[in-house]
Amino acid sequence: MLQTKGYAVEAANAKFKNFDFERRDVGANDILIEIEFCGVCHSDIHQARNEWGNSIFPMVPGHEIVGRVKQIGEAVSKFKEGDYAGVGCFVDSCGTCETCQADVEQFCQVHCAQTYNSTEMDEKTPTYGGYSTQIVVKEDYALKITDTENLAAIAPLLCAGITTYSPLRKFKVGEGSKVGIVGLGGLGHMGVKFAVSMGADVTVFSTSPSKEADAKKLGAHHFVVSKNEEEMKALGGQFDFILDCVSAEHDLNAYLNLLRLDGTMCLVGVPEKPAPVHAFSLIQNNRSLAGSGIGGIKDTQEMLDYCAEKGITSDIEMINIQDIENAYERTIKGDVRYRFVIDIASLKNA
Ligand code: NAP
Ligand code: ZN
């Protein structure tokens, strides 16, 4: 077993502290990644605080993992020692069910072993995430990272990147699409970058007027303060596609009303409480309300390769792991430009 340093919470209302644990030895199909950076996703906060009611403690969060391959198993072919690799939101699945075969392993019908707050395929051994010094993962569930220039800014692509890239592709956003991105946080700012890169006309809907200049710098064409009811009304029936990246309670109907004929609004944000939807918000203009969950390994690799080609990374603020509580508080307040990334050296040296 491999002795590993981590940072964990022991209960929903507990503070983070050092947590030593063991990773499995490197098996034939495994790689060992020495973690260099890990992004801080709002899902880490929801789960560390048990806001979704499914938390397993002690919890070592983190599913935006990048680092270097330190050791490979004898059957590994995709990686060699010294390569850069990433791990996203899950580390294993059955590989043979209908959804795994359709390359959406995140919905595995047997069991999707999520990177943390979950169990391995035995449904007993807890999984621990990227707020740690190293991880052992099957090579098929690790991603190849070729653009290594700014590794820390690539980490958030493993969740925030794929979660926004995947629905934009699925709903065929492209040249001429009129797209709205709701909530300019970690997911939202990646959504803006991708939608702009795909040729869409992009409007950011935000509760934070102070983010207007940033939105424009990210490439957005328009910026709307969502609290401004008149401005919202004036935009009724205009959008082809809206991606809702909001982490807290808000009115979905106000955004559904902005969709034109056959338009779709896709939820990726997961607020703690369910939101009411009025049937008329959907009936008018034959609208659709959809959802999208991260993305499979194939799509995640496609997204990373697309980012490498287009020079797309995340806008980040680097922190030491000891600053994690403060980073959570600032994320909840919407005060992050636009993703915190943990420098794992701060944990190694702790
Ligand atoms: P984040 O960085 O905290 O961004 C969320 C944004 O939502 C904030 O920046 C803020 O943007 C807006 N917001 C916050 N509180 C709000 C409120 N009370 N009313 C209206 N808007 C508010 O979070 P994230 O990491 O991007 O994650 C966003 C959500 O997606 C989380 O719920 C997370 O769990 C979920 N998620 C889902 C998936 C998936 O597979 N579907 C994957 C990853 C994450 P403005 O300041 O611009 O208003
Ligand atoms: Zn995430």
XYZ file of C-alpha atoms and ligand atoms in Angstrom:
399
model
C 0.000 0.000 0.000
C 1.101 3.541 -0.745
C 1.194 5.959 2.156
C -0.531 9.178 1.038
C -1.043 12.611 2.563
C -4.458 14.201 2.196
C -6.666 16.982 3.493
C -10.043 15.832 4.780
C -13.237 16.833 6.551
C -14.545 14.380 9.132
C -18.119 15.739 9.259
C -20.378 18.220 7.470
C -19.620 21.038 9.893
C -15.962 20.162 10.543
C -12.869 22.046 9.446
C -10.312 20.491 7.098
C -7.281 18.820 8.602
C -4.354 16.624 7.600
C -5.407 13.051 6.890
C -2.992 10.208 6.142
C -4.335 7.231 4.222
C -3.260 4.420 1.897
C -3.675 4.137 -1.861
C -3.640 0.662 -3.414
C -0.416 -0.648 -4.941
C -0.091 -0.058 -8.678
C -1.863 -2.932 -10.472
C -1.200 -4.170 -14.008
C -3.583 -1.625 -15.578
C -2.950 1.211 -13.113
C -0.888 4.343 -13.174
C 0.360 6.257 -10.136
C 0.048 10.021 -10.536
C 2.001 12.400 -8.355
C -0.569 15.187 -8.025
C 0.661 18.723 -8.717
C -2.580 20.708 -8.816
C -6.234 20.202 -7.935
C -9.087 22.576 -8.764
C -11.747 23.540 -6.227
C -15.217 22.804 -7.644
C -18.402 24.041 -6.005
C -19.395 20.352 -5.865
C -16.550 19.906 -3.351
C -18.291 22.451 -1.138
C -21.789 20.955 -1.579
C -20.434 17.523 -0.628
C -17.998 18.519 2.143
C -20.994 20.249 3.770
C -23.410 17.403 2.952
C -25.749 19.746 1.049
C -26.809 16.907 -1.260
C -27.400 14.550 1.692
C -25.127 11.771 0.388
C -21.799 12.516 2.030
C -19.376 9.852 3.226
C -16.860 10.936 5.879
C -13.966 11.306 6.257
C -13.948 12.990 2.824
C -10.927 14.009 0.767
C -12.560 16.093 -2.010
C -11.081 17.058 -5.367
C -11.896 15.926 -8.910
C -9.898 18.331 -11.049
C -6.581 16.539 -10.765
C -3.398 16.964 -12.787
C 0.088 15.651 -12.194
C 2.907 13.461 -13.456
C 2.917 9.744 -13.953
C 5.374 8.312 -11.453
C 4.853 4.593 -12.011
C 2.949 2.410 -14.482
C 1.600 -1.140 -14.249
C 3.042 -3.828 -16.552
C 0.003 -3.824 -18.901
C -0.204 -0.032 -19.284
C 0.155 1.276 -22.840
C -1.394 4.757 -22.879
C 1.109 6.355 -20.465
C 4.771 6.189 -19.673
C 6.650 7.429 -16.636
C 7.036 11.214 -16.662
C 3.939 11.875 -18.792
C 1.344 14.346 -17.588
C -2.062 12.930 -16.731
C -5.400 14.102 -15.419
C -8.241 12.584 -13.423
C -11.761 13.988 -13.451
C -14.933 13.113 -11.587
C -14.776 9.309 -11.727
C -12.102 6.621 -11.521
C -13.893 3.421 -12.558
C -17.105 1.897 -13.948
C -18.182 -1.548 -15.190
C -17.166 -0.832 -18.783
C -19.725 -3.191 -20.299
C -23.251 -1.882 -19.576
C -25.276 0.091 -22.106
C -24.188 3.500 -20.831
C -20.484 2.552 -20.498
C -20.637 1.200 -24.061
C -22.144 4.529 -25.133
C -19.074 6.312 -23.643
C -21.014 7.910 -20.806
C -19.405 5.907 -17.992
C -20.475 8.564 -15.475
C -23.944 6.973 -15.640
C -22.724 3.354 -15.373
C -25.722 1.153 -14.580
C -23.669 -1.063 -12.266
C -21.645 1.491 -10.295
C -19.750 4.630 -11.178
C -16.812 4.914 -8.800
C -16.593 8.643 -8.348
C -13.232 10.136 -7.552
C -14.291 10.957 -3.981
C -17.356 10.649 -1.763
C -17.912 7.259 -3.347
C -16.594 3.705 -3.349
C -14.481 1.569 -5.652
C -16.240 -1.121 -7.741
C -16.420 -3.388 -4.654
C -18.861 -0.751 -3.315
C -16.973 -0.896 -0.005
C -13.547 0.716 -0.341
C -13.921 4.491 -0.035
C -12.479 6.700 -2.782
C -10.423 9.748 -1.874
C -9.933 12.679 -4.225
C -7.324 15.142 -5.315
C -6.725 17.130 -2.134
C -3.895 14.608 -1.742
C -0.350 13.951 -2.851
C -0.909 10.988 -5.189
C -3.586 8.831 -6.801
C -3.661 5.343 -8.314
C -6.082 4.975 -11.205
C -6.748 2.557 -14.068
C -5.160 3.999 -17.201
C -8.505 3.870 -19.049
C -9.947 6.373 -16.569
C -7.009 8.809 -16.739
C -6.721 11.537 -19.351
C -3.707 12.436 -21.438
C -2.479 15.998 -21.025
C -0.335 17.221 -23.876
C -0.492 20.967 -23.261
C 1.701 21.213 -20.168
C 2.653 24.880 -20.340
C 0.249 26.060 -17.654
C -0.664 22.886 -15.857
C -2.482 24.540 -12.952
C -4.900 26.262 -15.355
C -5.625 22.945 -17.055
C -6.776 21.228 -13.836
C -10.273 22.854 -13.856
C -10.898 21.490 -17.350
C -11.304 18.028 -15.793
C -14.672 19.026 -14.300
C -15.673 22.633 -15.075
C -14.353 22.202 -18.619
C -16.045 18.958 -19.600
C -19.294 19.829 -17.785
C -19.777 22.894 -19.988
C -18.159 21.603 -23.208
C -20.334 18.478 -23.350
C -23.824 20.124 -23.420
C -22.638 22.877 -25.792
C -21.599 20.116 -28.213
C -24.677 17.959 -27.611
C -27.049 20.843 -28.319
C -25.011 21.804 -31.386
C -24.010 25.288 -30.391
C -22.094 26.891 -33.223
C -21.820 29.769 -35.649
C -24.969 31.888 -35.381
C -26.361 30.339 -32.162
C -27.593 32.796 -29.573
C -26.398 31.417 -26.247
C -26.912 32.489 -22.636
C -24.585 31.464 -19.812
C -26.120 31.901 -16.357
C -23.728 32.380 -13.404
C -20.163 33.477 -14.050
C -18.252 31.119 -11.777
C -15.926 28.181 -12.423
C -18.313 26.414 -14.802
C -19.806 29.600 -16.239
C -16.519 31.162 -17.282
C -15.539 27.959 -19.109
C -18.978 27.918 -20.739
C -18.333 31.431 -22.054
C -14.903 30.515 -23.425
C -16.218 27.405 -25.182
C -19.383 28.984 -26.597
C -17.358 31.919 -27.953
C -14.767 29.545 -29.448
C -17.594 27.657 -31.204
C -18.779 30.852 -32.883
C -21.894 31.633 -30.817
C -23.224 35.034 -29.839
C -22.850 34.854 -26.056
C -24.719 36.670 -23.287
C -23.685 36.310 -19.652
C -26.435 36.519 -17.009
C -24.947 37.389 -13.646
C -25.986 38.600 -10.220
C -22.631 40.409 -9.923
C -22.448 43.724 -11.853
C -18.712 43.822 -11.031
C -18.091 40.887 -13.408
C -19.091 42.760 -16.577
C -15.560 43.707 -17.668
C -14.339 40.152 -17.030
C -17.222 38.675 -19.020
C -16.245 40.810 -21.999
C -12.577 39.863 -21.584
C -13.591 36.212 -21.640
C -15.177 36.932 -25.028
C -18.854 37.400 -24.106
C -20.702 39.765 -26.417
C -23.356 40.914 -23.937
C -23.720 41.113 -20.161
C -27.020 41.258 -18.288
C -27.491 41.773 -14.561
C -30.161 39.165 -13.950
C -31.772 41.164 -11.134
C -32.768 43.803 -13.685
C -36.305 42.644 -14.524
C -36.852 45.103 -17.354
C -33.706 44.054 -19.162
C -34.657 40.393 -18.714
C -38.154 40.990 -20.118
C -36.771 42.796 -23.142
C -34.781 39.659 -24.058
C -37.830 37.333 -24.017
C -37.979 34.658 -26.734
C -34.525 35.315 -28.213
C -32.179 32.521 -27.162
C -31.439 29.183 -28.844
C -29.655 27.698 -25.863
C -29.113 28.643 -22.219
C -26.628 26.888 -19.923
C -27.512 27.321 -16.251
C -24.349 27.089 -14.114
C -25.777 28.470 -10.860
C -24.990 26.771 -7.548
C -27.797 28.316 -5.440
C -31.563 28.793 -5.487
C -32.875 30.986 -8.345
C -35.927 31.294 -10.618
C -35.675 29.022 -13.662
C -38.836 30.453 -15.276
C -37.159 33.831 -15.757
C -34.593 32.135 -18.035
C -36.958 29.693 -19.764
C -38.939 32.727 -20.929
C -35.868 33.910 -22.842
C -35.888 30.847 -25.150
C -37.096 31.191 -28.733
C -39.030 28.539 -30.689
C -37.694 25.044 -29.858
C -35.015 26.524 -27.606
C -33.374 24.509 -24.826
C -32.207 25.396 -21.369
C -29.759 22.922 -19.874
C -29.076 22.711 -16.145
C -25.584 21.881 -14.964
C -25.654 23.746 -11.642
C -27.059 21.729 -8.728
C -28.589 23.943 -6.027
C -29.370 22.303 -2.713
C -33.168 22.657 -3.121
C -35.443 21.772 -6.098
C -36.798 24.648 -8.203
C -40.429 25.105 -9.356
C -41.040 25.240 -13.122
C -44.286 26.630 -14.529
C -45.688 24.515 -17.401
C -46.346 27.662 -19.434
C -42.630 28.521 -19.315
C -42.085 25.338 -21.388
C -45.283 25.213 -23.440
C -44.729 28.647 -24.937
C -42.370 28.285 -27.949
C -42.202 24.469 -27.503
C -39.237 24.835 -25.167
C -37.158 22.073 -23.581
C -35.542 21.859 -20.171
C -32.554 19.509 -20.054
C -29.739 18.477 -17.745
C -26.174 17.329 -18.294
C -23.728 15.494 -16.037
C -19.966 15.941 -16.524
C -18.880 13.830 -19.535
C -17.424 10.435 -20.426
C -13.720 9.694 -20.858
C -13.849 9.931 -24.663
C -15.530 13.356 -24.592
C -13.224 14.567 -21.823
C -10.161 13.651 -23.907
C -11.751 15.359 -26.935
C -12.327 18.490 -24.805
C -8.707 18.498 -23.532
C -7.393 18.123 -27.083
C -9.736 20.900 -28.266
C -8.427 23.165 -25.478
C -4.801 22.372 -26.376
C -5.502 23.223 -30.006
C -7.412 26.447 -29.254
C -5.225 27.566 -26.335
C -8.136 27.421 -23.877
C -7.414 27.103 -20.147
C -9.178 28.199 -16.981
C -8.648 31.568 -15.271
C -7.337 30.610 -11.872
C -6.278 31.836 -8.469
C -3.694 29.560 -6.876
C -3.957 28.752 -3.180
C -2.124 26.694 -0.608
C -4.175 23.855 0.824
C -4.152 25.535 4.226
C -6.329 28.321 2.684
C -9.104 25.965 1.637
C -11.740 27.169 4.149
C -11.313 30.750 3.006
C -11.475 29.667 -0.640
C -14.793 27.904 0.060
C -16.235 31.029 1.719
C -15.144 33.212 -1.174
C -16.541 30.762 -3.753
C -19.926 30.772 -2.006
C -19.945 34.577 -2.137
C -19.211 34.457 -5.883
C -15.831 36.036 -5.142
C -13.564 33.861 -7.286
C -11.997 34.848 -10.606
C -12.754 32.141 -11.715
C -11.416 28.937 -10.184
C -9.317 28.279 -7.104
C -6.587 25.722 -7.730
C -4.650 24.098 -4.917
C -0.875 23.904 -5.270
C -0.353 20.396 -3.884
C 3.267 21.244 -3.019
C 1.742 23.025 0.011
C 0.396 19.668 1.207
C 3.574 17.713 0.474
C 5.586 20.170 2.516
C 3.044 20.457 5.352
P -19.135 28.620 -8.607
O -17.762 28.836 -9.143
O -19.413 28.920 -7.191
O -20.139 29.451 -9.561
C -21.499 29.538 -9.320
C -22.011 30.897 -9.784
O -23.412 30.943 -9.565
C -21.468 32.081 -9.013
O -20.237 32.538 -9.472
C -22.560 33.122 -9.209
O -22.364 33.781 -10.469
C -23.816 32.281 -9.325
N -24.555 32.322 -8.056
C -24.099 31.991 -6.824
N -25.063 32.161 -5.896
C -26.151 32.603 -6.577
C -27.490 32.957 -6.191
N -27.869 32.889 -4.897
N -28.354 33.368 -7.139
C -27.966 33.433 -8.436
N -26.718 33.128 -8.860
C -25.834 32.723 -7.932
O -19.577 27.100 -8.819
P -19.128 26.044 -9.943
O -17.974 25.271 -9.444
O -19.074 26.726 -11.236
O -20.375 25.051 -9.891
C -21.682 25.505 -10.240
C -22.700 24.443 -9.950
O -22.522 23.361 -10.856
C -22.587 23.824 -8.553
O -23.886 23.602 -8.050
C -21.883 22.509 -8.811
O -22.151 21.539 -7.831
C -22.483 22.139 -10.123
N -21.708 21.167 -10.931
C -22.419 20.322 -11.709
C -21.768 19.427 -12.542
C -22.541 18.544 -13.452
O -22.035 17.522 -13.875
N -23.753 18.897 -13.815
C -20.367 19.387 -12.536
C -19.676 20.283 -11.736
C -20.356 21.177 -10.935
P -22.693 35.347 -10.668
O -21.846 36.058 -9.670
O -22.299 35.593 -12.067
O -24.167 35.521 -10.453
Zn -16.774 19.460 -10.199
